[in-house]
């Protein structure tokens, strides 16, 4: 089972560009409170939380058993694939096609092939996740602006 050209970085770039047009800002590699890590997690202008799981090979998709644990942390969940990947497995009942969306993306853009159904988070969960995403975004921007900040914060246990 070959991994298609461009890989996860290319798919992520296209997905980020597409969601930016929909006014949803995404962060890469976001740790969830359950110990899992979302490939992309984002926040829309009205507080909607989106998670995107990127798959670049059929084997990776079929072998992923942890993805249902992401559903408690988002209003909408999407699978994202590069063009040419056999996405038929996400139509199987085990992948909850009535709940999960499907995106095809390359390094330049993406298209939502199947919209994700909205399952609204509880207000208390939404507040916690919005605060976590905001803190993460500010933290990453600060570290980008001052590369020494990572070293300084490490001395404080961050």
C-alpha positions as a Python dict, from the first residue, in 0.01 Angstrom:
ca = {
    (1, 'X'): (0, 0, 0),
    (2, 'X'): (188, 303, -128),
    (3, 'X'): (172, 647, 27),
    (4, 'X'): (75, 897, -239),
    (5, 'X'): (304, 1186, -340),
    (6, 'X'): (296, 1502, -135),
    (7, 'X'): (206, 1328, 187),
    (8, 'X'): (37, 1469, 493),
    (9, 'X'): (212, 1807, 469),
    (10, 'X'): (69, 1871, 123),
    (11, 'X'): (-280, 1760, 227),
    (12, 'X'): (-264, 1976, 541),
    (13, 'X'): (-160, 2281, 341),
    (14, 'X'): (-450, 2243, 99),
    (15, 'X'): (-699, 2185, 382),
    (16, 'X'): (-575, 2490, 574),
    (17, 'X'): (-612, 2706, 261),
    (18, 'X'): (-963, 2580, 192),
    (19, 'X'): (-1085, 2629, 548),
    (20, 'X'): (-930, 2978, 559),
    (21, 'X'): (-1170, 3073, 279),
    (22, 'X'): (-1452, 2945, 503),
    (23, 'X'): (-1315, 3160, 788),
    (24, 'X'): (-1201, 2865, 997),
    (25, 'X'): (-846, 2889, 1133),
    (26, 'X'): (-661, 2560, 1181),
    (27, 'X'): (-371, 2447, 1399),
    (28, 'X'): (-160, 2143, 1317),
    (29, 'X'): (-84, 1864, 1563),
    (30, 'X'): (-315, 1954, 1851),
    (31, 'X'): (-305, 1736, 2161),
    (32, 'X'): (-646, 1656, 2301),
    (33, 'X'): (-721, 1613, 2670),
    (34, 'X'): (-776, 1239, 2619),
    (35, 'X'): (-412, 1195, 2515),
    (36, 'X'): (-482, 1174, 2140),
    (37, 'X'): (-345, 1419, 1885),
    (38, 'X'): (-553, 1567, 1604),
    (39, 'X'): (-375, 1628, 1272),
    (40, 'X'): (-566, 1956, 1232),
    (41, 'X'): (-800, 2128, 1475),
    (42, 'X'): (-969, 2455, 1403),
    (43, 'X'): (-1200, 2723, 1519),
    (44, 'X'): (-1458, 2910, 1313),
    (45, 'X'): (-1565, 3270, 1364),
    (46, 'X'): (-1879, 3161, 1548),
    (47, 'X'): (-1701, 2915, 1774),
    (48, 'X'): (-1745, 2597, 1571),
    (49, 'X'): (-1469, 2346, 1636),
    (50, 'X'): (-1347, 2124, 1352),
    (51, 'X'): (-1106, 1829, 1355),
    (52, 'X'): (-946, 1691, 1038),
    (53, 'X'): (-772, 1354, 1031),
    (54, 'X'): (-530, 1318, 738),
    (55, 'X'): (-475, 980, 575),
    (56, 'X'): (-227, 927, 291),
    (57, 'X'): (-252, 551, 256),
    (58, 'X'): (-533, 299, 264),
    (59, 'X'): (-348, 91, 525),
    (60, 'X'): (-322, 391, 757),
    (61, 'X'): (-693, 456, 719),
    (62, 'X'): (-801, 96, 774),
    (63, 'X'): (-562, 53, 1068),
    (64, 'X'): (-674, 368, 1254),
    (65, 'X'): (-888, 260, 1548),
    (66, 'X'): (-845, 574, 1760),
    (67, 'X'): (-1032, 828, 1548),
    (68, 'X'): (-1373, 789, 1724),
    (69, 'X'): (-1205, 932, 2034),
    (70, 'X'): (-1179, 1268, 1852),
    (71, 'X'): (-1554, 1307, 1812),
    (72, 'X'): (-1604, 1433, 2169),
    (73, 'X'): (-1381, 1734, 2092),
    (74, 'X'): (-1538, 1880, 1780),
    (75, 'X'): (-1863, 1990, 1621),
    (76, 'X'): (-1756, 1850, 1284),
    (77, 'X'): (-1507, 1576, 1194),
    (78, 'X'): (-1349, 1533, 851),
    (79, 'X'): (-1123, 1283, 680),
    (80, 'X'): (-874, 1439, 438),
    (81, 'X'): (-702, 1245, 160),
    (82, 'X'): (-473, 1325, -131),
    (83, 'X'): (-621, 1286, -481),
    (84, 'X'): (-607, 927, -597),
    (85, 'X'): (-640, 760, -258),
    (86, 'X'): (-916, 499, -244),
    (87, 'X'): (-1155, 666, 0),
    (88, 'X'): (-1429, 403, -28),
    (89, 'X'): (-1364, 263, 322),
    (90, 'X'): (-1496, 586, 481),
    (91, 'X'): (-1836, 498, 333),
    (92, 'X'): (-1850, 182, 547),
    (93, 'X'): (-2076, 196, 851),
    (94, 'X'): (-1776, 164, 1088),
    (95, 'X'): (-1651, 507, 968),
    (96, 'X'): (-1984, 678, 1049),
    (97, 'X'): (-2043, 835, 707),
    (98, 'X'): (-2360, 1002, 840),
    (99, 'X'): (-2138, 1197, 1082),
    (100, 'X'): (-1796, 1234, 916),
    (101, 'X'): (-1705, 1452, 620),
    (102, 'X'): (-1460, 1385, 340),
    (103, 'X'): (-1206, 1625, 190),
    (104, 'X'): (-973, 1570, -106),
    (105, 'X'): (-668, 1796, -94),
    (106, 'X'): (-332, 1862, -251),
    (107, 'X'): (-71, 2123, -161),
    (108, 'X'): (-264, 2400, -334),
    (109, 'X'): (-626, 2357, -241),
    (110, 'X'): (-895, 2122, -114),
    (111, 'X'): (-1255, 2036, -179),
    (112, 'X'): (-1521, 1906, 58),
    (113, 'X'): (-1655, 1597, -118),
    (114, 'X'): (-1894, 1506, 164),
    (115, 'X'): (-1990, 1763, 429),
    (116, 'X'): (-1959, 1660, 792),
    (117, 'X'): (-2276, 1658, 999),
    (118, 'X'): (-2276, 1902, 1289),
    (119, 'X'): (-2290, 1753, 1637),
    (120, 'X'): (-2282, 2047, 1874),
    (121, 'X'): (-2047, 2025, 2170),
    (122, 'X'): (-2178, 2094, 2517),
    (123, 'X'): (-2121, 2458, 2615),
    (124, 'X'): (-1876, 2366, 2892),
    (125, 'X'): (-1667, 2146, 2656),
    (126, 'X'): (-1674, 2417, 2387),
    (127, 'X'): (-1543, 2677, 2631),
    (128, 'X'): (-1255, 2456, 2744),
    (129, 'X'): (-1157, 2360, 2388),
    (130, 'X'): (-1179, 2720, 2262),
    (131, 'X'): (-954, 2835, 2547),
    (132, 'X'): (-706, 2556, 2475),
    (133, 'X'): (-696, 2641, 2104),
    (134, 'X'): (-653, 3012, 2174),
    (135, 'X'): (-370, 2946, 2420),
    (136, 'X'): (-197, 2708, 2177),
    (137, 'X'): (-219, 2959, 1892),
    (138, 'X'): (-79, 3241, 2106),
    (139, 'X'): (194, 3018, 2244),
    (140, 'X'): (302, 2908, 1894),
    (141, 'X'): (300, 3267, 1766),
    (142, 'X'): (509, 3381, 2062),
    (143, 'X'): (763, 3104, 2007),
    (144, 'X'): (778, 3190, 1637),
    (145, 'X'): (839, 3558, 1715),
    (146, 'X'): (1106, 3477, 1976),
    (147, 'X'): (1281, 3143, 1919),
    (148, 'X'): (1459, 3176, 2257),
    (149, 'X'): (1122, 3170, 2428),
    (150, 'X'): (1106, 2790, 2399),
    (151, 'X'): (1429, 2759, 2599),
    (152, 'X'): (1314, 3010, 2859),
    (153, 'X'): (975, 2844, 2901),
    (154, 'X'): (1136, 2501, 2931),
    (155, 'X'): (1314, 2624, 3241),
    (156, 'X'): (971, 2695, 3390),
    (157, 'X'): (843, 2347, 3309),
    (158, 'X'): (651, 2434, 2992),
}
